[in-house]
Coordinates of C-alpha atoms in Angstrom, one line a residue:
M3 CA 13.2 -15.2 13.5
S4 CA 9.4 -14.8 14.5
Q5 CA 6.8 -17.0 13.3
P6 CA 5.2 -15.7 10.6
T7 CA 1.6 -14.2 11.1
L8 CA 0.3 -14.5 7.1
T9 CA 2.8 -16.6 4.9
A10 CA 3.0 -16.2 1.3
Q11 CA -0.2 -18.7 0.6
E12 CA -2.2 -16.1 2.6
I13 CA -0.8 -13.8 0.9
Q14 CA -1.6 -14.6 -2.5
R15 CA -5.5 -15.4 -1.1
A16 CA -6.0 -11.8 0.4
L17 CA -4.4 -10.6 -2.7
T18 CA -6.5 -12.6 -5.5
R19 CA -9.5 -11.2 -2.7
V20 CA -8.6 -7.6 -3.0
A21 CA -8.4 -7.5 -6.5
H22 CA -12.1 -9.4 -7.1
E23 CA -13.5 -6.1 -4.7
I24 CA -12.1 -3.5 -6.3
L25 CA -13.2 -4.6 -9.8
E26 CA -16.3 -5.6 -7.9
R27 CA -16.6 -1.5 -6.8
N28 CA -15.3 -0.1 -9.4
K29 CA -17.6 -2.3 -12.1
G30 CA -14.5 -3.7 -13.6
A31 CA -11.7 -2.1 -14.7
E32 CA -11.9 0.7 -17.2
N33 CA -10.8 3.8 -16.2
L34 CA -9.0 2.2 -13.0
A35 CA -5.1 2.6 -12.7
L36 CA -3.0 1.2 -9.4
V37 CA -0.3 3.9 -7.8
G38 CA 2.1 1.8 -5.5
I39 CA 3.9 4.0 -2.8
R40 CA 7.2 2.8 -2.7
T41 CA 9.2 1.0 -1.0
R42 CA 6.7 -2.6 -0.4
G43 CA 3.4 -1.1 -2.4
V44 CA 4.7 -0.8 -5.8
P45 CA 5.4 -4.9 -5.6
L46 CA 2.3 -5.3 -4.3
A47 CA 0.7 -3.1 -6.7
K48 CA 1.8 -4.7 -9.3
R49 CA 0.9 -8.5 -8.3
L50 CA -2.5 -6.8 -8.2
I51 CA -2.2 -5.6 -11.7
E52 CA -1.0 -9.2 -12.8
Q53 CA -4.7 -10.8 -10.4
I54 CA -7.0 -7.7 -11.9
K55 CA -5.4 -8.8 -15.9
N56 CA -5.8 -12.7 -15.6
I57 CA -9.9 -11.7 -13.8
E58 CA -10.8 -9.5 -16.7
G59 CA -8.5 -9.9 -19.4
I60 CA -7.3 -5.5 -18.5
E61 CA -4.2 -4.7 -18.3
V62 CA -4.5 -1.6 -15.9
P63 CA -1.6 1.3 -15.9
L64 CA 0.6 1.4 -12.9
G65 CA 2.5 3.9 -11.2
I66 CA 5.0 4.5 -8.6
L67 CA 5.0 7.2 -5.8
D68 CA 8.1 8.2 -3.1
I69 CA 6.3 10.0 -1.0
T70 CA 9.8 11.3 1.6
L71 CA 9.2 15.0 0.5
Y72 CA 4.8 15.5 1.6
R73 CA 5.7 13.1 5.5
D74 CA 5.4 15.6 8.0
D75 CA 8.5 15.1 9.6
V76 CA 10.6 15.4 7.1
G77 CA 11.8 18.7 8.1
T78 CA 12.3 17.7 11.7
G79 CA 15.5 16.1 11.0
K80 CA 15.0 13.2 12.5
Q81 CA 15.8 11.5 9.1
N82 CA 18.4 12.3 6.8
P83 CA 15.5 11.2 3.6
V84 CA 16.7 8.8 0.8
L85 CA 14.4 10.5 -2.2
K86 CA 13.4 7.8 -5.6
K87 CA 12.0 8.3 -8.4
T88 CA 8.0 8.2 -8.9
E89 CA 6.5 7.5 -11.7
I90 CA 3.3 7.9 -13.1
P91 CA 3.4 7.4 -17.1
F92 CA -0.2 8.9 -17.2
S93 CA -2.4 11.4 -16.9
I94 CA -4.6 10.5 -13.7
T95 CA -6.9 13.5 -14.5
E96 CA -10.8 11.7 -14.2
K97 CA -9.3 8.3 -13.3
K98 CA -10.2 6.4 -10.5
I99 CA -7.1 5.6 -9.1
V100 CA -6.2 2.4 -6.5
L101 CA -3.2 3.4 -3.7
V102 CA -1.6 0.7 -2.9
D103 CA -0.1 0.3 0.6
D104 CA 2.1 -2.7 2.8
V105 CA 0.9 -1.2 6.3
L106 CA -1.8 1.0 7.0
F107 CA -0.9 2.0 10.7
T108 CA -1.2 5.9 11.4
G109 CA -2.8 7.2 8.7
R110 CA 0.9 9.8 7.9
T111 CA 2.0 7.8 5.3
I112 CA -1.3 7.8 3.4
R113 CA -1.8 11.7 3.9
A114 CA 1.4 12.2 2.2
A115 CA 0.8 10.4 -0.8
I116 CA -2.1 12.0 -1.5
D117 CA -0.5 15.3 -1.4
A118 CA 1.8 14.1 -3.6
L119 CA -1.2 12.5 -5.8
M120 CA -2.4 15.8 -6.2
D121 CA 0.4 17.5 -8.2
F122 CA -0.6 15.1 -10.9
G123 CA -4.0 16.0 -11.7
R124 CA -7.0 15.8 -10.1
P125 CA -8.4 11.9 -9.9
A126 CA -12.1 11.0 -10.4
G127 CA -11.6 9.6 -7.4
V128 CA -8.7 8.4 -4.8
Q129 CA -9.4 4.6 -3.3
L130 CA -6.5 3.1 -0.6
A131 CA -5.9 -1.0 -0.7
V132 CA -3.6 -2.4 2.0
L133 CA -1.9 -6.0 2.9
I134 CA -2.2 -5.3 6.6
D135 CA -4.6 -2.4 8.8
R136 CA -3.2 -2.7 11.8
G137 CA -5.3 0.3 14.0
H138 CA -3.8 2.9 15.3
R139 CA -5.0 5.9 13.0
E140 CA -4.0 9.8 13.8
L141 CA -5.8 10.9 10.6
P142 CA -8.9 10.1 9.9
I143 CA -8.0 8.0 6.8
R144 CA -9.4 4.3 6.3
A145 CA -8.4 1.7 3.6
D146 CA -11.5 0.7 1.1
F147 CA -9.6 -2.9 0.4
V148 CA -8.0 -4.3 3.4
G149 CA -5.7 -8.3 3.2
K150 CA -6.0 -8.6 6.8
N151 CA -7.0 -6.9 9.7
L152 CA -4.2 -7.4 12.7
P153 CA -4.8 -5.4 15.4
T154 CA -1.8 -4.8 17.5
S155 CA -0.6 -2.6 20.1
L156 CA 1.9 0.1 20.1
D157 CA 4.5 -1.7 20.8
M158 CA 4.6 -4.1 17.8
R159 CA 5.9 -4.3 15.1
V160 CA 5.0 -5.1 11.4
Q161 CA 6.9 -5.9 8.9
V162 CA 6.0 -7.1 5.9
Q163 CA 8.4 -9.2 3.8
L164 CA 7.9 -9.6 -0.1
A165 CA 9.8 -11.5 -2.6
E166 CA 10.7 -8.4 -5.0
N167 CA 12.4 -6.8 -2.1
D168 CA 12.9 -9.9 0.5
D169 CA 14.1 -13.5 0.8
A170 CA 10.7 -14.2 0.7
D171 CA 6.7 -13.6 1.2
R172 CA 6.0 -13.3 5.1
V173 CA 4.4 -10.9 7.4
I174 CA 6.2 -10.9 11.0
V175 CA 4.6 -9.8 14.0
E176 CA 6.9 -8.6 16.8
K177 CA 8.1 -6.6 19.7
R178 CA 9.8 -3.8 19.1
E179 CA 12.8 -3.7 20.8
E180 CA 14.3 -1.4 23.4
P181 CA 16.6 0.9 22.3

């Protein structure tokens, strides 16, 4: 296995900083909600909510978004989509929504997430928080809150591993294997 580019401590430190930035930009946690994009955006959103609670003493609502049917490659037949549950147990109308994902790459996942989110109402605004921004955008999308900018080449793969889904917290960058 490759050496981690980010360790558990560095991930924690980045999330603490991002939580403070979210609160600073939104002037607190009032009317704020976080929506994690499945799969690894969900535990990251939960961790940010815990950080915000520790800082402000307010529990921000959590939504969970599955974007599978909103992907622009769903009809290409290249994948066998596996649908998971979307859970947004609050009205997003007039809320400041922070979408949370692990890696920002082409921007297509975020475009799909915004499309999916709009089916639930008209938020006051949508912001984006990511743990890793690796560049190579194909759409005009940028993150408002970034844990770590990690420029990579297109033949590299960024793998975020979190204890909730994997065996530990770490970010690994490795060269893609040739098919």
